[in-house]
Short mmCIF file of C-alpha atoms in Angstrom, two decimals:
data_model
loop_
_atom_site.label_atom_id
_atom_site.label_comp_id
_atom_site.label_asym_id
_atom_site.label_seq_id
_atom_site.Cartn_x
_atom_site.Cartn_y
_atom_site.Cartn_z
CA HIS A 1 5.88 35.41 0.37
CA HIS A 2 4.28 32.09 0.66
CA HIS A 3 4.86 30.53 4.00
CA HIS A 4 2.95 26.97 4.57
CA HIS A 5 2.01 25.92 7.80
CA HIS A 6 1.10 22.60 8.54
CA HIS A 7 -2.11 21.41 7.44
CA HIS A 8 -4.84 21.05 10.28
CA ARG A 9 -7.55 18.69 10.04
CA GLY A 10 -10.13 17.54 12.63
CA GLY A 11 -13.39 18.64 14.01
CA HIS A 12 -13.97 21.92 12.11
CA GLY A 13 -16.31 23.56 14.84
CA HIS A 14 -14.18 22.79 17.85
CA ASN A 15 -10.75 24.49 17.24
CA HIS A 16 -11.46 27.39 19.09
CA GLY A 17 -7.91 27.82 20.46
CA ASN A 18 -6.18 28.14 17.02
CA LYS A 19 -8.35 30.18 14.69
CA VAL A 20 -6.36 32.13 12.02
CA PRO A 21 -7.75 35.58 11.33
CA TYR A 22 -8.06 35.85 7.60
CA ASN A 23 -8.47 39.12 5.98
CA GLY A 24 -9.92 40.54 9.15
CA TYR A 25 -12.41 37.89 9.80
CA ASN A 26 -11.76 35.24 11.96
CA SER A 27 -12.47 31.90 9.80
CA GLU A 28 -12.88 28.35 10.92
CA GLU A 29 -10.30 27.37 8.13
CA TYR A 30 -6.74 27.88 7.33
CA LEU A 31 -5.47 30.33 4.82
CA ASP A 32 -2.32 28.45 3.90
CA ARG A 33 -4.84 25.84 2.30
CA LEU A 34 -5.68 28.45 0.07
CA GLU A 35 -2.42 29.99 -1.31
CA PRO A 36 -2.51 30.05 -5.02
CA ASN A 37 -0.09 27.70 -6.78
CA GLY A 38 -0.25 29.46 -10.10
CA ASN A 39 -0.58 26.07 -11.87
CA ILE A 40 -3.79 24.47 -13.32
CA PRO A 41 -3.84 20.73 -13.75
CA ALA A 42 -4.98 19.99 -17.16
CA ASP A 43 -8.81 18.98 -17.51
CA LYS A 44 -9.67 15.53 -16.38
CA SER A 45 -12.68 15.38 -18.46
CA ASN A 46 -12.82 12.89 -21.18
CA CYS A 47 -15.28 15.01 -23.59
CA ARG A 48 -14.40 17.30 -26.28
CA TYR A 49 -16.21 20.31 -25.41
CA GLY A 50 -17.75 21.67 -28.50
CA ASP A 51 -20.29 24.29 -27.56
CA TRP A 52 -19.55 26.64 -24.67
CA ARG A 53 -22.98 28.86 -25.06
CA SER A 54 -24.35 27.93 -21.54
CA THR A 55 -22.92 28.06 -18.19
CA ASP A 56 -21.50 27.12 -14.79
CA SER A 57 -24.37 28.12 -12.67
CA THR A 58 -24.40 28.80 -8.93
CA ASP A 59 -26.96 29.61 -7.03
CA HIS A 60 -26.34 31.49 -3.85
CA HIS A 61 -28.92 34.09 -3.34
CA ASP A 62 -29.70 34.76 0.04
CA ARG A 63 -29.52 31.65 1.84
CA VAL A 64 -25.89 32.27 2.85
CA GLN A 65 -26.54 35.14 5.14
CA ARG A 66 -29.31 33.33 6.74
CA GLN A 67 -26.90 30.29 7.21
CA LEU A 68 -24.24 32.35 8.71
CA SER A 69 -26.24 33.54 11.37
CA VAL A 70 -26.81 30.00 13.12
CA SER A 71 -28.51 29.72 16.52
CA SER A 72 -26.95 27.28 18.62
CA ASP A 73 -30.10 25.75 18.97
CA SER A 74 -32.39 26.22 15.79
CA LYS A 75 -35.88 25.69 16.15
CA LEU A 76 -38.69 25.81 13.43
CA LEU A 77 -40.40 28.77 14.80
CA ASP A 78 -43.74 30.27 13.32
CA ASP A 79 -41.64 33.45 12.62
CA ASP A 80 -39.13 31.51 10.42
CA ILE A 81 -42.04 30.12 8.71
CA ARG A 82 -43.87 33.36 8.14
CA GLU A 83 -40.51 34.66 6.65
CA GLU A 84 -39.95 31.79 4.50
CA THR A 85 -43.36 32.14 3.29
CA ARG A 86 -42.43 35.76 1.97
CA VAL A 87 -39.20 34.50 0.29
CA ILE A 88 -40.59 31.41 -1.29
CA MET A 89 -44.28 32.63 -2.70
CA ARG A 90 -44.68 31.06 -6.05
CA PRO A 91 -47.25 31.15 -8.61
CA LYS A 92 -49.93 28.78 -8.68
CA LYS A 93 -48.29 26.16 -10.98
CA PRO A 94 -44.47 26.51 -9.77
CA PRO A 95 -42.04 26.71 -12.59
CA ARG A 96 -38.83 24.79 -11.82
CA PRO A 97 -36.71 27.35 -9.88
CA LYS A 98 -34.13 28.56 -12.40
CA SER A 99 -30.41 28.67 -12.25
CA GLU A 100 -29.05 32.36 -11.88
CA VAL A 101 -27.63 31.89 -15.26
CA PHE A 102 -30.86 32.69 -17.03
CA LEU A 103 -30.87 35.94 -15.50
CA ASN A 104 -27.91 37.24 -17.55
CA LYS A 105 -28.53 38.71 -21.05
CA GLN A 106 -25.54 37.81 -23.35
CA ASP A 107 -23.13 40.78 -23.52
CA PRO A 108 -21.94 41.02 -27.08
CA HIS A 109 -18.80 42.62 -25.99
CA PRO A 110 -17.56 41.68 -22.75
CA ARG A 111 -15.00 43.60 -21.04
CA ARG A 112 -11.71 41.50 -20.94
CA LYS A 113 -10.09 42.23 -17.58
CA ARG A 114 -6.66 40.54 -17.04
CA PHE A 115 -5.42 39.57 -13.60
CA SER A 116 -2.84 37.45 -12.03
CA ALA A 117 -2.70 33.69 -10.64
CA PHE A 118 -0.16 35.05 -8.08
CA GLY A 119 -2.15 37.87 -6.07
CA GLY A 120 -1.83 41.73 -5.80
CA ASP A 121 1.94 42.52 -5.41
CA SER A 122 4.08 39.28 -6.10
CA PRO A 123 6.59 39.72 -8.85
CA PHE A 124 4.29 37.78 -11.12
CA GLY A 125 1.78 40.28 -11.06
CA LYS A 126 1.82 40.85 -14.59
CA SER A 127 1.28 36.99 -15.58
CA ASP A 128 -1.91 37.30 -17.45
CA ALA A 129 -3.16 34.09 -16.03
CA TYR A 130 -6.64 34.39 -16.79
CA ILE A 131 -8.91 36.43 -18.88
CA LYS A 132 -12.22 37.32 -17.57
CA LEU A 133 -15.12 37.18 -19.90
CA GLU A 134 -18.85 37.71 -19.60
CA PRO A 135 -20.79 37.10 -16.35
CA LEU A 136 -22.56 33.62 -15.98
CA GLY A 137 -24.52 34.42 -12.74
CA GLU A 138 -24.85 36.51 -9.75
CA GLY A 139 -24.79 34.78 -6.42
CA SER A 140 -25.18 36.40 -2.86
CA TYR A 141 -21.46 36.32 -2.02
CA ALA A 142 -19.90 35.98 -5.63
CA THR A 143 -20.37 36.57 -9.29
CA VAL A 144 -19.41 33.66 -11.46
CA TYR A 145 -17.81 34.53 -14.86
CA LYS A 146 -16.81 32.64 -17.88
CA GLY A 147 -12.93 32.94 -18.47
CA PHE A 148 -10.28 31.70 -20.31
CA SER A 149 -6.75 30.42 -18.86
CA ASN A 150 -3.63 31.48 -20.81
CA LEU A 151 -1.71 28.55 -19.01
CA THR A 152 -3.82 25.74 -20.43
CA HIS A 153 -5.93 27.52 -23.26
CA GLN A 154 -9.00 26.21 -21.74
CA ARG A 155 -12.35 27.78 -20.72
CA VAL A 156 -12.62 28.16 -17.08
CA ALA A 157 -15.40 29.49 -14.71
CA LEU A 158 -14.25 32.17 -12.43
CA LYS A 159 -16.11 32.69 -9.07
CA GLU A 160 -15.24 36.10 -7.75
CA ILE A 161 -15.72 36.89 -3.98
CA ARG A 162 -15.72 40.55 -3.28
CA LEU A 163 -13.97 40.58 0.27
CA GLN A 164 -14.71 44.08 1.11
CA GLU A 165 -18.38 44.35 0.67
CA GLU A 166 -19.98 40.98 1.72
CA GLU A 167 -19.53 40.39 5.56
CA GLY A 168 -19.96 36.65 5.50
CA ALA A 169 -18.40 35.92 2.15
CA PRO A 170 -15.07 34.68 3.36
CA PHE A 171 -16.46 32.24 5.77
CA THR A 172 -18.59 30.65 2.92
CA ALA A 173 -15.88 31.07 0.39
CA ILE A 174 -13.18 29.32 2.28
CA ARG A 175 -15.20 26.66 3.51
CA GLU A 176 -16.22 25.84 0.01
CA ALA A 177 -12.64 26.17 -0.99
CA SER A 178 -10.99 24.04 1.64
CA LEU A 179 -13.70 21.18 0.92
CA LEU A 180 -13.20 21.27 -2.70
CA LYS A 181 -9.41 21.20 -2.40
CA GLU A 182 -9.79 17.95 -0.40
CA LEU A 183 -12.60 16.19 -2.69
CA LYS A 184 -11.11 14.78 -5.89
CA HIS A 185 -13.45 12.92 -7.92
CA SER A 186 -14.61 12.77 -11.56
CA ASN A 187 -18.12 13.59 -10.38
CA ILE A 188 -17.27 16.63 -8.21
CA VAL A 189 -16.52 20.05 -10.00
CA THR A 190 -12.68 20.77 -10.03
CA LEU A 191 -11.27 23.67 -8.18
CA HIS A 192 -8.19 24.38 -10.18
CA ASP A 193 -6.75 27.54 -8.81
CA ILE A 194 -7.40 30.25 -6.15
CA VAL A 195 -6.46 33.92 -6.96
CA HIS A 196 -6.12 36.04 -4.17
CA THR A 197 -5.74 39.98 -4.52
CA ARG A 198 -6.73 42.67 -1.80
CA GLU A 199 -10.32 43.37 -3.22
CA THR A 200 -11.29 39.84 -4.21
CA LEU A 201 -10.87 36.02 -3.95
CA THR A 202 -11.35 34.15 -7.22
CA PHE A 203 -11.77 30.55 -7.45
CA VAL A 204 -10.85 29.05 -10.82
CA PHE A 205 -13.17 26.01 -11.64
CA GLU A 206 -13.40 23.77 -14.66
CA TYR A 207 -16.01 25.15 -16.97
CA VAL A 208 -18.92 23.02 -17.38
CA ASN A 209 -21.50 23.51 -20.04
CA THR A 210 -25.14 23.16 -18.54
CA ASP A 211 -26.86 21.80 -15.32
CA LEU A 212 -29.35 19.27 -14.91
CA SER A 213 -32.14 21.83 -14.33
CA GLN A 214 -31.41 23.18 -17.72
CA TYR A 215 -30.85 20.13 -19.26
CA MET A 216 -34.46 18.89 -17.94
CA GLU A 217 -36.08 22.05 -19.12
CA LYS A 218 -34.55 21.18 -22.76
CA HIS A 219 -35.90 17.83 -22.68
CA PRO A 220 -39.27 18.14 -21.04
CA GLY A 221 -41.57 15.06 -20.39
CA GLY A 222 -38.77 13.02 -18.46
CA LEU A 223 -35.28 11.97 -19.79
CA ASP A 224 -34.39 8.52 -21.65
CA HIS A 225 -34.36 5.91 -18.91
CA ARG A 226 -30.85 4.94 -19.69
CA ASN A 227 -29.50 8.23 -19.32
CA VAL A 228 -31.54 8.92 -15.75
CA ARG A 229 -29.49 5.65 -14.81
CA LEU A 230 -26.13 6.98 -15.77
CA PHE A 231 -26.80 10.57 -14.22
CA LEU A 232 -28.11 8.72 -10.92
CA PHE A 233 -25.13 6.49 -10.93
CA GLN A 234 -22.72 9.55 -11.28
CA LEU A 235 -24.57 11.42 -8.74
CA LEU A 236 -24.36 8.66 -6.20
CA ARG A 237 -20.84 8.18 -6.84
CA GLY A 238 -19.93 11.75 -6.05
CA LEU A 239 -22.20 11.66 -2.76
CA SER A 240 -20.74 8.40 -1.79
CA TYR A 241 -17.28 9.86 -2.06
CA CYS A 242 -18.30 12.94 -0.02
CA HIS A 243 -20.00 11.02 2.66
CA LYS A 244 -17.30 8.74 3.35
CA ARG A 245 -15.34 11.81 4.18
CA ARG A 246 -18.19 13.13 6.53
CA VAL A 247 -18.80 16.05 4.05
CA LEU A 248 -22.59 16.70 3.65
CA HIS A 249 -23.45 18.64 0.46
CA ARG A 250 -26.53 20.01 2.05
CA ASP A 251 -28.10 21.49 -0.99
CA VAL A 252 -28.44 18.48 -3.61
CA LYS A 253 -30.93 19.91 -6.20
CA PRO A 254 -30.72 19.96 -10.04
CA GLN A 255 -29.16 23.55 -10.29
CA ASN A 256 -26.21 22.08 -8.55
CA LEU A 257 -25.44 19.18 -10.65
CA LEU A 258 -23.53 20.25 -13.72
CA ILE A 259 -23.59 18.39 -16.78
CA SER A 260 -20.95 18.25 -19.40
CA ASP A 261 -21.27 17.66 -23.09
CA CYS A 262 -20.50 13.89 -22.78
CA GLY A 263 -22.85 13.52 -19.83
CA GLU A 264 -20.52 13.94 -17.05
CA LEU A 265 -22.45 14.88 -13.81
CA LYS A 266 -20.55 17.02 -11.17
CA LEU A 267 -21.77 18.17 -8.01
CA ALA A 268 -20.98 21.88 -7.47
CA ASP A 269 -21.67 24.54 -4.89
CA PHE A 270 -20.44 23.27 -2.03
CA GLY A 271 -21.02 26.68 -0.23
CA LEU A 272 -22.99 25.25 2.22
CA ALA A 273 -21.41 22.08 2.86
CA ARG A 274 -19.64 21.44 5.99
CA ALA A 275 -16.95 18.74 7.09
CA LYS A 276 -18.40 17.68 10.34
CA SER A 277 -18.73 14.46 12.40
CA VAL A 278 -22.01 12.78 11.05
CA PRO A 279 -24.57 13.34 12.15
CA SER A 280 -23.81 17.12 12.74
CA HIS A 281 -24.97 19.17 15.63
CA THR A 282 -27.61 21.92 15.39
CA TYR A 283 -27.53 23.75 12.32
CA SER A 284 -29.93 26.18 10.57
CA HIS A 285 -32.65 24.42 8.77
CA GLU A 286 -32.27 27.30 6.25
CA VAL A 287 -30.27 25.45 3.62
CA VAL A 288 -32.27 23.65 1.14
CA THR A 289 -34.66 24.88 -1.72
CA LEU A 290 -37.98 23.54 -0.10
CA TRP A 291 -38.65 21.02 -2.73
CA TYR A 292 -35.55 18.91 -2.36
CA ARG A 293 -35.57 19.24 1.56
CA PRO A 294 -36.36 16.17 3.48
CA PRO A 295 -39.29 15.96 6.06
CA ASP A 296 -36.98 15.61 9.02
CA VAL A 297 -35.34 19.02 8.16
CA LEU A 298 -38.68 20.60 7.49
CA LEU A 299 -39.96 19.48 10.76
CA GLY A 300 -37.19 21.32 12.39
CA SER A 301 -34.87 18.33 13.08
CA THR A 302 -31.20 19.65 13.42
CA GLU A 303 -29.35 16.06 13.58
CA TYR A 304 -28.14 16.18 10.17
CA SER A 305 -26.65 13.20 8.65
CA THR A 306 -25.91 11.78 5.11
CA SER A 307 -29.59 10.98 5.07
CA LEU A 308 -30.09 14.74 4.31
CA ASP A 309 -28.83 14.35 0.87
CA MET A 310 -30.44 11.18 0.06
CA TRP A 311 -33.86 12.53 0.22
CA GLY A 312 -32.86 15.23 -2.49
CA VAL A 313 -31.56 12.43 -4.60
CA GLY A 314 -34.96 10.48 -4.66
CA CYS A 315 -36.58 13.75 -5.59
CA ILE A 316 -34.31 14.17 -8.44
CA PHE A 317 -34.56 10.93 -9.57
CA VAL A 318 -38.38 10.82 -9.80
CA GLU A 319 -37.97 14.22 -11.59
CA MET A 320 -35.50 13.04 -14.18
CA VAL A 321 -38.05 10.20 -14.89
CA THR A 322 -41.34 12.03 -15.04
CA GLY A 323 -40.08 15.57 -16.09
CA MET A 324 -41.98 16.99 -13.15
CA PRO A 325 -40.73 18.11 -9.74
CA THR A 326 -41.52 15.22 -7.21
CA PHE A 327 -42.67 17.81 -4.44
CA PRO A 328 -43.27 21.23 -5.71
CA GLY A 329 -44.47 22.89 -2.58
CA ILE A 330 -45.63 26.49 -3.38
CA ARG A 331 -45.94 28.31 -0.06
CA ASP A 332 -43.92 27.32 2.91
CA THR A 333 -42.74 24.64 5.21
CA TYR A 334 -46.23 23.26 5.79
CA ASP A 335 -47.25 23.27 2.42
CA GLN A 336 -44.42 21.28 1.43
CA LEU A 337 -44.74 18.81 4.26
CA ASP A 338 -48.40 18.74 2.95
CA LYS A 339 -47.27 17.61 -0.62
CA ILE A 340 -44.96 14.84 0.88
CA PHE A 341 -47.40 13.45 3.39
CA LYS A 342 -50.34 13.66 0.91
CA LEU A 343 -48.41 10.76 -1.34
CA LEU A 344 -46.03 9.25 1.65
CA GLY A 345 -48.70 9.49 4.43
CA THR A 346 -48.48 11.51 7.79
CA PRO A 347 -45.84 9.98 9.98
CA THR A 348 -46.74 8.89 13.41
CA GLU A 349 -44.66 7.41 16.65
CA GLU A 350 -45.56 4.11 14.96
CA THR A 351 -44.26 4.77 11.86
CA TRP A 352 -41.40 7.07 12.98
CA PRO A 353 -40.39 7.22 16.37
CA GLY A 354 -39.61 10.50 17.77
CA VAL A 355 -41.48 12.31 14.92
CA THR A 356 -43.91 14.01 17.36
CA HIS A 357 -41.04 15.42 19.26
CA PHE A 358 -39.68 17.66 16.33
CA PRO A 359 -40.39 21.38 16.96
CA GLY A 360 -42.42 21.52 13.75
CA TYR A 361 -44.70 18.63 14.41
CA LYS A 362 -47.96 20.71 14.78
CA PRO A 363 -50.88 18.15 14.26
CA HIS A 364 -53.47 21.15 13.61
CA LYS A 365 -50.99 22.38 10.82
CA LEU A 366 -50.47 18.92 9.29
CA GLY A 367 -53.38 16.96 7.39
CA PHE A 368 -53.71 13.31 8.16
CA TYR A 369 -53.20 11.18 5.16
CA ARG A 370 -52.95 7.51 4.49
CA PRO A 371 -49.58 6.29 2.47
CA ARG A 372 -50.01 5.68 -1.06
CA LYS A 373 -47.68 4.06 -3.42
CA LEU A 374 -45.19 6.39 -5.35
CA GLY A 375 -46.47 4.94 -8.68
CA HIS A 376 -49.94 6.18 -8.01
CA ASN A 377 -48.55 9.54 -8.42
CA PHE A 378 -45.82 8.83 -10.67
CA PRO A 379 -47.00 5.73 -12.89
CA ARG A 380 -43.95 6.20 -15.15
CA LEU A 381 -41.78 4.76 -12.34
CA TYR A 382 -43.60 1.35 -13.42
CA ASP A 383 -41.87 1.53 -16.75
CA ILE A 384 -38.50 0.89 -15.35
CA VAL A 385 -37.28 -2.34 -14.08
CA ASP A 386 -36.85 -1.38 -10.09
CA GLY A 387 -37.56 2.07 -10.65
CA GLU A 388 -40.17 2.30 -7.90
CA THR A 389 -38.22 0.34 -5.58
CA ILE A 390 -35.21 2.42 -5.73
CA ALA A 391 -37.27 5.45 -5.62
CA ASN A 392 -39.16 4.24 -2.56
CA ALA A 393 -35.60 3.48 -0.70
CA PHE A 394 -34.52 6.97 -1.20
CA LEU A 395 -37.93 8.53 -0.22
CA GLN A 396 -38.30 7.21 3.32
CA LEU A 397 -39.97 9.71 5.78
CA ASN A 398 -37.78 8.52 8.45
CA PRO A 399 -34.19 9.40 7.90
CA GLU A 400 -32.90 6.25 9.55
CA GLN A 401 -34.77 4.00 6.83
CA ARG A 402 -33.27 5.95 3.84
CA ILE A 403 -30.82 4.21 1.63
CA GLY A 404 -27.19 5.35 1.88
CA ALA A 405 -25.42 6.44 -1.26
CA GLU A 406 -22.89 3.45 -1.16
CA GLU A 407 -25.65 1.29 -0.55
CA ALA A 408 -27.87 2.65 -3.28
CA LEU A 409 -25.20 1.82 -5.92
CA GLN A 410 -25.51 -1.79 -5.30
CA HIS A 411 -29.34 -1.71 -5.84
CA PRO A 412 -30.61 -4.13 -8.37
CA TYR A 413 -31.73 -1.03 -10.52
CA PHE A 414 -28.13 -0.78 -11.39
CA ALA A 415 -27.84 -4.22 -12.65
CA PRO A 416 -27.80 -3.67 -16.28
CA LEU A 417 -24.51 -1.41 -15.93
CA PRO A 418 -21.16 -3.08 -16.67
CA ARG A 419 -19.72 -4.14 -13.30
CA LYS A 420 -16.50 -2.24 -14.55
CA LEU A 421 -18.00 0.99 -13.57
CA TYR A 422 -17.61 -0.24 -9.81
CA GLU A 423 -13.75 -0.58 -10.12
CA LEU A 424 -12.89 2.73 -11.36
CA PRO A 425 -10.51 5.20 -9.54
CA ASP A 426 -12.19 8.11 -8.02
CA GLU A 427 -10.93 10.49 -10.73
CA THR A 428 -11.84 8.54 -13.70
CA SER A 429 -15.00 9.22 -15.62
CA ILE A 430 -17.56 6.34 -16.05
CA PHE A 431 -17.63 7.36 -19.88
CA THR A 432 -14.02 5.77 -20.15
CA VAL A 433 -15.85 2.44 -19.72
CA GLU A 434 -16.59 0.83 -23.14
CA GLY A 435 -20.42 0.96 -24.17
CA VAL A 436 -20.97 3.83 -21.60
CA HIS A 437 -22.18 6.73 -23.25
CA LEU A 438 -25.27 9.23 -23.36
CA PHE A 439 -28.13 8.41 -25.43
CA PRO A 440 -29.86 10.87 -27.57
CA GLU A 441 -33.20 12.28 -25.64
CA PRO A 442 -36.61 11.37 -27.16
CA ASN A 443 -37.80 14.42 -29.16
CA ARG A 444 -41.15 15.10 -27.13
CA GLN A 445 -43.18 18.11 -28.04
CA ASN A 446 -44.17 19.09 -24.54
CA LYS A 447 -45.51 15.78 -23.47
#
C-alpha cells in the first residue's frame, strides 16, 4: 500500500494550506518521504570496524519538548533564566556533559526482538530485517538500540520513537528524518532505512563506535594536533554541506559528533535542525547546551543564521586542543555570558552594533571586561601554526564577523593538508586520500 506523492520542497514553515496529517498529528513534513524501502545501502565507510563496545550516542533529554512549544516571539525572560538555572545546575568544577550512552549498564543477555522493515501488516511482515540488541541510550523522544541488519549483516543503530506516548515525538522525528534523507555526505551520519509500525517509528542509522566527547575523555589533556586538524576539517566539511542547503544543525557539541574507528567524524542528532531560509525567524533560544551556545543566542537573539553553528565549532576546536571545555558555564545564561566576556571582553555598541537592543542585554547582570587574547587563557593555541588565528575567526562575539564553514576550510591553518581533500565528492571519506590517517594519541596520564 505504498503510494508516493510528489515530493514537495520549499519553505517549511509556510505551507499552512497543505499539511498532511501524520499519525494523528499535523506535521510540517510529508509522510511519503518516510516510506520504508526495505533496502539498506551498503556502508559507505572506509573503515574496517573491529570493536563494537561503545555506542551511537544521541542526547535528547528534555530540550525537545521545550523546543516544540515555540512562542512566535521568544524573548529571553528572567523566568526562562530561572528555569534554566534549575535545569543546568552543575557542580563547582563542571564535568563535560556525558552522552547518554554512559547511563546504560551493559546487559549481558539482551532480549532479541525481531521486526520488519516493511511495517506492520504488509505481506513481508515476517522478514527478519533487523534484530534489536541492547539499548545504547535514552532520549526524550526515542531510545537508541544497537541492532543487526539481516539484509547486510552489519551492525546498525536503531532509533525507536514511540508514537503513542510522546506528544511531540513525531514532529521532531519526522523533521530529523526528512532532513537526513536529503543530506548525503560522508561527514553526516547515514540514515539507511525507516521502519513504520503502529506503535513505533524506527530509524535505521549506520552504527558508529564512539563520539568526540568520549574520545576526548579517553585522551585527556588535548588531542594530537594533526588529529585536531583532521576532525576540524571533517566537521567543517559536513557543516559547509548543510549550510549550503540552508540547514542549520543548531546543536553542535562533542556528543553529537560521532567518530568511527578510523577517525571519520559524522554529524548526528539533527532532531532540532530545521531547513529554513537563513537567517531563520524567531525560534526558541532553548536549543543548545549552554557551553557551546553563541553569545548572540544567549542574549536572546532569534535571528538565527549559519553563524549559530560556527561558534560551537570554535569552542570544540579549543576543547580538542586543550582538553578543557572553552566556556564551561555552571549556572545559567548570565554565568555563561560572564565566562565568555571575561575572555573576549564585554561587547558594546562600538564593537557590536545592535548588541544593546537584545532582550538579554542587561548591564547590571553583565560584568564589564576588557578583551584579552584567546592565547591568554589557552596558551596551547600558540603551539599550532595559525591555531590562534582560526580559533579567533570562529569565536567572534558578533555573529556577522564569525567565519563561515566554507571560508574556514580555506584558512591557512589547513595548509599542511593535501589539496586532494578539496576535490573529493561529497560522499567520499577524507581517509581515501593517500597519507591521510589518524595518528596515535599521546599517552598522557591526566595531563
